[in-house]
Amino acid sequence: MAEQESLEFGKADFVLMDTVSMPEFMTNLRLRFEKGRIYTFIGEVVVSVNPYKSLNIYGRDTIEQYKGRELYERPPHLFAIADAAYKAMKRRSKDTCIVISGESGAGKTEASKYIMQYIAAITNPSQRAEVERVKNMLLKSNCVLEAFGNAKTNRNDNSSRFGKYMDINFDFKGDPIGGHINNYLLEKSRVIVQQPGERSFHSFYQLLQGGSEQMLCSLHLQKSLSSYNYIHVGAQLKSSINDAAEFKVVADAMKVIGFKPEETQTVYKILAAILHLGNLKFVVDGDTPLIENGKVVSIIAELLSTKTDVVEKALLYRTVATGRDIIDKQHTEQEASYGRDALAKAIYERLFGWIVTRINDIIEVKNYDTTVHGKNTVIGVLDIYGFEIFDNNSFEQFCINYCNEKLQQLFIQLVLKQEQEEYQREGIPWEHIDYFNNQIIVDLVEQQHKGIIAILDDACMNVGKVTDEMFLEALNSKLGKHGHFSSRKICASDKILEFDRDFRIRHYAGDVVYSVIGFIDKNKDTLFQDFKRLLYNSSNPVLKNMWPEGKLSISEVTKRPLTAATLFKNSMIALVDNLASKEPYYVRCIKPNDKKSPQIFDDERCRHQVEYLGLLENVRVRRAGFAFRQTYEKFLHRKEWNMETYKEGILRRLIAFDGVGIKYKVVGVEDTYRGRSKNEVKIIPNFFLLERLRSTGIWAKDPEGKVEVWRGALARMRYKRTKAALTIIRYYRRYKVKSYIHEVARRFHGIKTMKDYGKHVKWPTPPKVLRRFEEALQAIFDRWRASQLIKSLPASDLPQVRAKVAAMEMLKGQRADLGLQRAWEGNYLASKPDTPQTSGTFVPVANELKRKDKYMNILFSCHVRKVNRFSKVEDRAIFVTDRHLYKMDPTKQYKVMKTIPLYNLTGLSVSNGKDQLVVFHTKDNKDLIVCLFSKQPTHESRIGELVGVLVNHFKSEKRYLQVNVTNPVQCSLHGKKCTVSVETRINQPEPDFTKNRSGFILSVPGN
């Protein structure tokens, strides 16, 4: 138990303090830190102090000590919180989350890793291979995300420069089966610039220090960190992280997670491309900017799998659409440098987002059916950037500190406010405790139309050049009277603030001065569309998939994208809503000093963190309330009482408060209350006395009977109830099945006599167990109804029906007009309305061909416009029988120009529009390209009919005819590959073919 720790280590729970005051709190915190006890409880909250050294308290032996124990049974530890969250999830099937908070360098990331380690260690006792694989991937994902999302800062060698929330999914047995990661606001500006004493993301240094000579040579890199402008600031800094060793660890982790070798290689190429981008230099020749080191452009193009000239053009020019005209606008030197840096930041951000998405694709729960596998529950672990106050605080710090305000608000809502509300619900006497509610600061930032983010968005949407100074002026005019906002204009005597540059927010954690320089640009997050198209057109599929918006045409108008601040605000609101829907557990991390020393405990530094984290208020609320609360069922079970002894004598009622709150005396234990649904022990030592009485076996003296007998009786009762419930369920399911069968029989009785054979009859809703049966039954009914309808048709109509069915099977959903509503004549050349002048000359030719080639049936005939390999366009006719396809010249009394045996036909290709393009593919690669057209009525669609009759004929001969629906259509003319694309033109009188570079264009009327 927590109280069993020797007093030489101080109080294991701050609620046990003799008096609740800041000096005593700090004294206890310092004592435990100096004695190597870095964890302390505040009820169910763990306070963690960063030891800045390795401690032997996370091994297998320690894990076993906490596994399955109650929170108060062992000394304070992260494992106690992790086990409590796991038990709540497993026993009560309740989603839980662990919120880890504190400032940068307080140990949040390490805490999250130890929590993950503990959950992985206590699950999967049966050692199922799939569960082990999932656990291993969840753990390995941490080091990959750290490599690409963490960096050395002045406060922390492994500072998270992004926020991470991971959901771990568990099956009904409590084993992990998958997970999902959400990432928030990567500090991408760190890619191009770092403050003195800091580094860029670990991934760059790991690649240069850990990559082999062969790999670096293929990426055109050298090991010298100072050779690259983007990272040379931190090149000489010492770090506790071994970059060379970590490179191998991260590479192995990516392999375990499931990254393909080509994907990993693409990641390295992108990192190398960013480093080379930083070395690009622009010079001005007159008014024209040029790239000084053109060789670097070739290297970047090679790494990004694009063309050198395209990369150079994107860096020096911007393509702009003005009405119908598209022009290339030349950059100034400043614009070119801005574009280069924006590209570097955007590429890295997309890379990081792709890595997170790729991990999610691999670890997400797949094919999980709650009806088969039971309920899927979740433990969420939040490891997000801590509160930051730097010498120069910009847009990133503004967002990070807003995030911490939201989390502090959640803590207030769930731990302080709800705690006091619980006593009111339980009807227990309570003295209200005041605490600072930071809702006013959250509103200052996020309130609609009035908050800082709304004002920033308004500034970004204004027409014309908007400066950061104009944004600050808008803040002054709209927020000048707010108690938590100030600037030099509002407070002229405050010389810490610079005119037209700084503003201050009074956060819950202290005052922070922000510089508005860069706020507008960072919020707009502008990247020229040229760069997006450049990367989308990369021949590397991984890189191409990162930039889907690059496929948009330059003239295509799109909606204004949401700003960076609004996107972040929306993600924070969603995160807080998600956390609030779960049962929360808290780890509050404290940084003991700024020198990363394991010996120094800076009182002033720690006192400030204790104040802004609201830890003292947390103790007061917990102290003034009830440190231990448990429902009666769990309380009695733990103390090994039965209900009769509980009622008759072990608890004696002393005082009743309005018949609601009842005070008890428990074997000399004072201040025990009975609420409406819970037993609550007010003073912590009293609770520990109850635990000691339990451990010494005093409850075993119960005269009413032995604990084992009572537990056996309970088990038998539960068994009987469960067996009875299962019997009821079995009979109920049987009843539902019979009811469904009877209802189907009732509704479909007599459908043979109905005109529509039961088409209008509505199917009853089946029980879950019969859903697949219902699908099969409906299919049987549909086939029966179809057979009845077919029987009613005249025999002469059946070939046409079969052809229409074949056309629908091939073309449904791919072409709009199949001509199914009209009668199919087939032989249109013999039809007088279609060819009034020449139909008389066609019939003798058709009869002669029948005598000569012995065909039995005419499948189709029609006038066409054809184009050949010499780009010659002519009007012809096609005549299709059950043996041959004939091409005829109607101007020469339907002279046969070409004969193609049907066994030589391999397939058809048509477009997906309303045009009448058809390509007949042949075995000898001499395809026939034609466009059908009709005289009466004009523009009648006959594609469906041609496809239907041919497919049906091939099916009757037990052969398969391939039908392709594409635009453009691929074809082969005497072995030469070409394409036929279809374009709609408004003033086009009739369809016509023209030649283009890749083949032909069929222009069709657009009206």
C-alpha angles and dihedrals in degrees: 000000000000093000092055091075110107115261089237085080093053127239113333090207121040088216087071093064114124091229129015105235137129095246093053091044091052093045091054092045092050093046093052092046092051091048092052094253100130097168126071131170129232095189102290096350120093119215110205125193117200106243095195088218139073116271126196095228103101103066131116093271092056091047091055091051091059100035111116094352126131117255093253098045098080135039115278114286142146087248090062091058092043091051092047091053091046093049092049089051095046102038100039098027087235126149111240136184136199114216113201113193139169139105127297111294096020093115104260096140093049090048091053091050092052091049091051089047091053095048090049091050097052098044133079100033089173090059096231109188095224093052090048089052092052092047091050092050093048091053094043092051089069096064092045092052091045091054093053100031106035131075142174113266132176089264103039137022091212104033117168107236091188136044121250132194116179125191114202112201120213131192123229091276091057097252120136112251101172145319148214132227126209117193126200133204108334108211092238094167085076088072092072104025137022133186117250111284094023136100137215121250117316092241094075095052093043091054094049096042099036104033118102121249090249092052094047090048091053088051092046090240134135128206095244108108093197091063092077121071096209094059106022092100091071096032096109098038119118116232133185088228118093101221096191094051093043091053090064092043091052093045090051091047092052089051092050092048091053108259110156118236092247090051092052090048090052089053090055091047091053092050090049092047090054092051091050091047089060090058095055112115126198124208130184123235102190102308094335119098116217135184109249098201103042093172090070089059090058090051092050091048091051093049093047093044093238137115122278096228091051092051092048092049092050090052096048104032139041120211111225129187114215109181106301094342125088117202136179110235114203118231125233116232090260093049091048091052091047091050092049092052093044089052092051092050093045094049092051093046091050090047091053092046090049091051091052091047091048091051090048091051089056101041101036118113110263130197093357113165114188091202089060105029102030129238118340109222130189141217112196122203117197117200107169135158116284130232111295133203113174133169087257114031117189140167093303093055089047091056094042093051091046087054090053090049089056092049092047088051089052090050090051092048097047104032108028106023098037091044091060092043090055092062090053090051091049091049094236124148110261139179111213117242119211119226136168112265109203095199088112091062093046089052090048088061106033108024114130114258093349107054128093092255092052091049090048091051091049090053091050092052096051116113116248131022110333118191132201088245090059089052091052090049089054090051091051093051096046103034102028093113096046112116094221098047130072142155137180091267092054095040105030093178094059101097094179087077121072120225114255092003117061139055129175131220121196099223124188087252095050142289117313125192113212126197111220091209107122096009094116096046094044092048093049089046090197121194119174114248089232090071092049091052090045093056095039089057092053114126088225105095094205092054092042092055091054091064109046093153089064090081091071116108117245090242094048113112115223134183117269106265120237114264122252092251094050092047089051092047091051091049091050093050090049091047093051091047089051093049092046090056090060133065102262130219120187137217112186110198123205128196109218097200144350095241096069089236123153091210103051123086108183104205096196093046093049094042089057091053093047089052098049094041088057092231095146091051087049089055092047093051091047092045096046088048131044119299094199123044126170136160114254094249094055093039094054093043092053094046089047095237127141122220095255095055088044090056099039111046126326090083115044119196114233109167133011121207110207090317090289113079112041123193118215138193112217111196091313095325113135130205100033114146133194112214128187094278107001142056108229128196112202105193117053096219088057090056091049088050088056089051092050091049088052094048093048090054099243090143089058088071089072106135093208096075146296123300092233092056091050093048090048090052090050091050092050091049091050091048093052092048091049093048091049091049091051091050091051090049092050094051092043091053090049090051091050092051093049091045091053094049091048092048092051090050091049096049096046096043111130098007091142089072095048119102094231094036093240100313091135094051112111116224116234118242108264125218114257093259091059100046095104090042089054091052090053091045092051090050090052090049092049091052092048092049091048091051091051092051092048091051089058093056123095113254091241091062097052097085090053092047091050090049092050091050090050091050092049092050091052102039109023111127092010101071127032105213116042096161093239094142096062133064114265111228096182099192099066094160088067092047113102096209089056098042108012095165101043107028090095093058094047098058096063090048091051091049091050091051090050090054092045103040098029096228118171105201138026109227103181144340131181145149113264142179112229137189126204136203091273090059090248112151118205139163111248140153131236124215117192121193132170088269110030147022111223127197110206138186109229091193090063098049092275096303110186108248099175137008123204118186110226091233086064091056112100102176153322132250125200132170126249095241134080094269123111099235115147129176118195109207118209136192092244092056091244097127122190114227115197142155116216118223136176132210099202114057098014120229092015110163112238100162093097091051094050092047092045098051094045095046091046091049093049090048091052088056090047093246129126124234116200113223118192124194110196144128117244097033117221117223144157127231111195090332096313114121117228141153134233114207127187123226129182116224123186099217096040108124096198139351115290139169125232130178124247135173097277099035130291140340121215107208113201131186114270098202 
